[in-house]
Coordinates of N, CA, C and O and ligand atoms in Angstrom, one line a residue:
M1 N 0.8 -1.2 0.0 CA 0.0 0.0 0.0 C 0.9 1.3 0.0 O 0.6 2.2 -0.7
K2 N 1.9 1.2 0.8 CA 2.8 2.3 0.9 C 3.6 2.5 -0.5 O 3.8 3.6 -0.9
E3 N 3.9 1.4 -1.1 CA 4.5 1.4 -2.4 C 3.6 2.0 -3.4 O 4.1 2.8 -4.3
C4 N 2.4 1.7 -3.4 CA 1.4 2.3 -4.3 C 1.3 3.8 -4.2 O 1.4 4.6 -5.1
T5 N 1.3 4.3 -2.9 CA 1.2 5.7 -2.7 C 2.4 6.4 -3.3 O 2.3 7.4 -3.9
S6 N 3.6 5.8 -3.1 CA 4.8 6.5 -3.6 C 4.9 6.3 -5.1 O 5.4 7.2 -5.7
A7 N 4.4 5.2 -5.6 CA 4.4 5.1 -7.1 C 3.5 6.2 -7.7 O 3.9 6.8 -8.7
I8 N 2.3 6.3 -7.2 CA 1.3 7.3 -7.7 C 1.8 8.7 -7.6 O 1.7 9.5 -8.5
S9 N 2.5 8.9 -6.5 CA 3.0 10.3 -6.3 C 4.1 10.6 -7.3 O 4.4 11.8 -7.5
K10 N 4.7 9.6 -7.9 CA 5.8 9.8 -8.9 C 5.3 9.7 -10.3 O 6.0 10.0 -11.2
L11 N 4.0 9.4 -10.4 CA 3.5 9.1 -11.7 C 3.6 10.3 -12.7 O 4.1 10.1 -13.8
F12 N 3.3 11.5 -12.2 CA 3.4 12.6 -13.1 C 4.8 13.0 -13.4 O 5.1 13.5 -14.5
E13 N 5.7 12.9 -12.4 CA 7.1 13.2 -12.7 C 7.6 12.2 -13.7 O 8.4 12.5 -14.5
Y14 N 7.2 10.9 -13.6 CA 7.6 9.9 -14.5 C 7.1 10.3 -15.9 O 7.9 10.2 -16.9
L15 N 5.9 10.7 -16.1 CA 5.4 11.1 -17.4 C 6.1 12.3 -17.9 O 6.3 12.4 -19.2
D16 N 6.5 13.2 -17.1 CA 7.3 14.4 -17.5 C 8.8 14.1 -17.6 O 9.5 15.0 -17.9
Q17 N 9.1 12.8 -17.4 CA 10.5 12.4 -17.4 C 11.4 13.2 -16.5 O 12.5 13.6 -16.9
E18 N 10.9 13.4 -15.3 CA 11.7 14.2 -14.4 C 12.3 13.4 -13.3 O 12.9 13.9 -12.4
L19 N 12.1 12.1 -13.3 CA 12.6 11.2 -12.3 C 14.1 10.8 -12.7 O 14.4 10.8 -13.8
D20 N 14.9 10.6 -11.6 CA 16.2 10.1 -11.9 C 16.1 8.6 -12.2 O 15.1 8.0 -12.1
I21 N 17.3 8.0 -12.6 CA 17.2 6.6 -13.1 C 16.7 5.7 -12.0 O 15.9 4.8 -12.3
K22 N 17.1 5.9 -10.8 CA 16.7 5.0 -9.7 C 15.2 5.0 -9.5 O 14.6 4.0 -9.4
D23 N 14.7 6.2 -9.4 CA 13.2 6.4 -9.2 C 12.4 5.8 -10.4 O 11.4 5.2 -10.3
T24 N 13.0 6.0 -11.6 CA 12.4 5.5 -12.8 C 12.3 4.0 -12.8 O 11.2 3.4 -13.0
E25 N 13.4 3.4 -12.4 CA 13.4 1.9 -12.3 C 12.4 1.4 -11.2 O 11.7 0.4 -11.4
T26 N 12.4 2.1 -10.1 CA 11.5 1.7 -9.0 C 10.0 1.8 -9.5 O 9.2 0.9 -9.3
F27 N 9.7 2.9 -10.2 CA 8.4 3.1 -10.7 C 8.0 2.0 -11.7 O 6.9 1.4 -11.6
E28 N 8.9 1.8 -12.7 CA 8.6 0.8 -13.7 C 8.4 -0.6 -13.1 O 7.5 -1.3 -13.6
R29 N 9.3 -0.9 -12.2 CA 9.1 -2.2 -11.5 C 7.8 -2.4 -10.8 O 7.2 -3.4 -10.9
H30 N 7.4 -1.3 -10.2 CA 6.2 -1.4 -9.4 C 5.0 -1.5 -10.4 O 4.1 -2.4 -10.1
I31 N 4.9 -0.7 -11.4 CA 3.7 -0.9 -12.3 C 3.7 -2.2 -13.1 O 2.7 -2.6 -13.5
E32 N 4.9 -2.8 -13.2 CA 4.9 -4.1 -13.8 C 4.2 -5.2 -12.9 O 3.6 -6.1 -13.4
L33 N 4.3 -4.9 -11.6 CA 3.8 -5.9 -10.7 C 2.4 -5.6 -10.2 O 1.7 -6.4 -9.7
C34 N 2.1 -4.3 -10.2 CA 0.9 -3.8 -9.6 C -0.2 -3.4 -10.6 O 0.0 -2.4 -11.3
R35 N -1.2 -4.2 -10.8 CA -2.2 -3.9 -11.7 C -2.9 -2.6 -11.5 O -3.2 -1.9 -12.4
N36 N -3.2 -2.3 -10.3 CA -3.9 -1.0 -9.9 C -3.1 0.2 -10.4 O -3.7 1.1 -11.1
C37 N -1.8 0.2 -10.1 CA -1.0 1.3 -10.5 C -0.8 1.4 -12.0 O -0.7 2.4 -12.6
F38 N -0.7 0.2 -12.6 CA -0.5 0.2 -14.0 C -1.8 0.8 -14.7 O -1.6 1.6 -15.7
D39 N -2.9 0.4 -14.2 CA -4.2 1.0 -14.8 C -4.2 2.5 -14.7 O -4.6 3.2 -15.6
R40 N -3.8 2.9 -13.5 CA -3.8 4.4 -13.2 C -2.8 5.1 -14.2 O -3.1 6.1 -14.8
F41 N -1.6 4.5 -14.3 CA -0.6 5.0 -15.2 C -1.1 5.0 -16.6 O -0.9 6.0 -17.3
D42 N -1.7 3.9 -17.0 CA -2.1 3.8 -18.4 C -3.2 4.9 -18.7 O -3.1 5.5 -19.8
F43 N -4.1 5.1 -17.8 CA -5.1 6.1 -17.9 C -4.5 7.5 -18.0 O -4.9 8.3 -18.9
E44 N -3.6 7.8 -17.1 CA -3.0 9.2 -17.2 C -2.2 9.4 -18.4 O -2.2 10.5 -19.0
K45 N -1.5 8.4 -18.9 CA -0.7 8.5 -20.1 C -1.6 8.7 -21.3 O -1.3 9.6 -22.1
A46 N -2.7 8.0 -21.4 CA -3.6 8.1 -22.5 C -4.2 9.5 -22.5 O -4.3 10.2 -23.6
L47 N -4.6 10.0 -21.3 CA -5.2 11.3 -21.2 C -4.2 12.4 -21.6 O -4.6 13.3 -22.3
R48 N -3.0 12.2 -21.2 CA -1.9 13.2 -21.5 C -1.7 13.2 -23.0 O -1.5 14.3 -23.6
E49 N -1.7 12.1 -23.6 CA -1.4 12.0 -25.1 C -2.5 12.7 -25.8 O -2.3 13.4 -26.8
R50 N -3.8 12.5 -25.3 CA -4.9 13.1 -26.0 C -4.8 14.6 -25.9 O -5.1 15.4 -26.9
V51 N -4.5 15.1 -24.7 CA -4.4 16.6 -24.5 C -3.3 17.1 -25.4 O -3.4 18.2 -26.0
K52 N -2.1 16.4 -25.4 CA -1.0 16.9 -26.2 C -1.4 17.0 -27.7 O -1.1 18.0 -28.4
N53 N -2.1 16.0 -28.2 CA -2.5 16.0 -29.6 C -3.5 17.1 -29.9 O -3.4 17.7 -31.0
S54 N -4.4 17.4 -29.0 CA -5.4 18.4 -29.3 C -4.8 19.8 -29.2 O -5.3 20.7 -29.7
N55 N -3.7 19.9 -28.4 CA -3.0 21.2 -28.3 C -2.2 21.6 -29.5 O -2.2 22.8 -29.8
T56 N -1.4 20.7 -30.0 CA -0.5 21.0 -31.1 C -1.3 21.4 -32.4 O -0.9 22.3 -33.1
G57 N -2.4 20.7 -32.6 CA -3.1 21.0 -33.9 C -2.3 20.6 -35.1 O -2.7 21.0 -36.2
A58 N -1.3 19.8 -34.9 CA -0.4 19.4 -36.0 C -1.2 18.5 -36.9 O -0.9 18.4 -38.1
E59 N -2.1 17.8 -36.3 CA -2.9 16.8 -37.1 C -4.4 17.1 -36.9 O -5.0 16.5 -36.1
P60 N -4.9 18.0 -37.7 CA -6.3 18.3 -37.6 C -7.1 17.1 -37.9 O -6.8 16.4 -38.9
S61 N -8.2 16.9 -37.1 CA -8.9 15.6 -37.3 C -9.5 15.5 -38.7 O -9.6 14.4 -39.2
E62 N -9.9 16.7 -39.3 CA -10.5 16.6 -40.6 C -9.5 16.1 -41.6 O -9.8 15.2 -42.4
A63 N -8.3 16.6 -41.6 CA -7.2 16.1 -42.5 C -6.9 14.6 -42.3 O -6.7 13.9 -43.2
C64 N -7.0 14.3 -41.0 CA -6.7 12.9 -40.6 C -7.8 12.0 -41.2 O -7.5 10.9 -41.7
K65 N -9.0 12.4 -41.1 CA -10.1 11.6 -41.6 C -10.0 11.4 -43.1 O -10.2 10.3 -43.6
V66 N -9.7 12.5 -43.8 CA -9.5 12.4 -45.3 C -8.4 11.4 -45.7 O -8.6 10.6 -46.6
R67 N -7.4 11.5 -44.9 CA -6.3 10.6 -45.2 C -6.7 9.1 -45.0 O -6.3 8.3 -45.8
I68 N -7.4 8.9 -43.9 CA -7.8 7.5 -43.7 C -8.8 7.1 -44.8 O -8.7 5.9 -45.2
Q69 N -9.7 8.0 -45.2 CA -10.6 7.7 -46.3 C -9.9 7.3 -47.5 O -10.2 6.4 -48.3
N70 N -8.8 8.1 -47.8 CA -8.0 7.8 -49.0 C -7.4 6.4 -49.0 O -7.3 5.7 -50.0
I71 N -6.9 6.1 -47.8 CA -6.2 4.8 -47.6 C -7.3 3.7 -47.8 O -7.0 2.7 -48.5
L72 N -8.5 3.9 -47.2 CA -9.5 2.9 -47.4 C -10.0 2.7 -48.8 O -10.3 1.6 -49.2
K73 N -10.0 3.8 -49.5 CA -10.4 3.8 -51.0 C -9.4 2.9 -51.7 O -9.8 2.1 -52.6
K74 N -8.1 3.0 -51.4 CA -7.2 2.1 -52.1 C -7.5 0.7 -51.9 O -7.3 -0.1 -52.8
F75 N -7.9 0.4 -50.7 CA -8.2 -1.1 -50.4 C -9.5 -1.5 -51.1 O -9.7 -2.7 -51.4
D76 N -10.4 -0.5 -51.3 CA -11.7 -0.9 -52.0 C -11.5 -1.3 -53.4 O -12.2 -2.2 -53.8
S77 N -10.6 -0.6 -54.1 CA -10.5 -0.9 -55.6 C -9.8 -2.2 -55.9 O -9.2 -2.8 -55.0
Ligands
LIG101 ZN1 0.6 -0.2 -6.8

């Protein structure tokens, strides 16, 4: 339980790559073994990636959709 608390407290620093090597290893080892913390980590990571993608605007969803449609058209013919 104490390990979970300390893992979760490092989660955001881990995502920001602000942990030193030792803490990174401790964190990674813990989420490999702990399903609860892995789920939490996975959720935060996905959330963060979604926010990052919507902020940059480098890949507007409309352009992305068109590209996917074009790829699908190739497979249709
Ligand atoms: Zn845990």
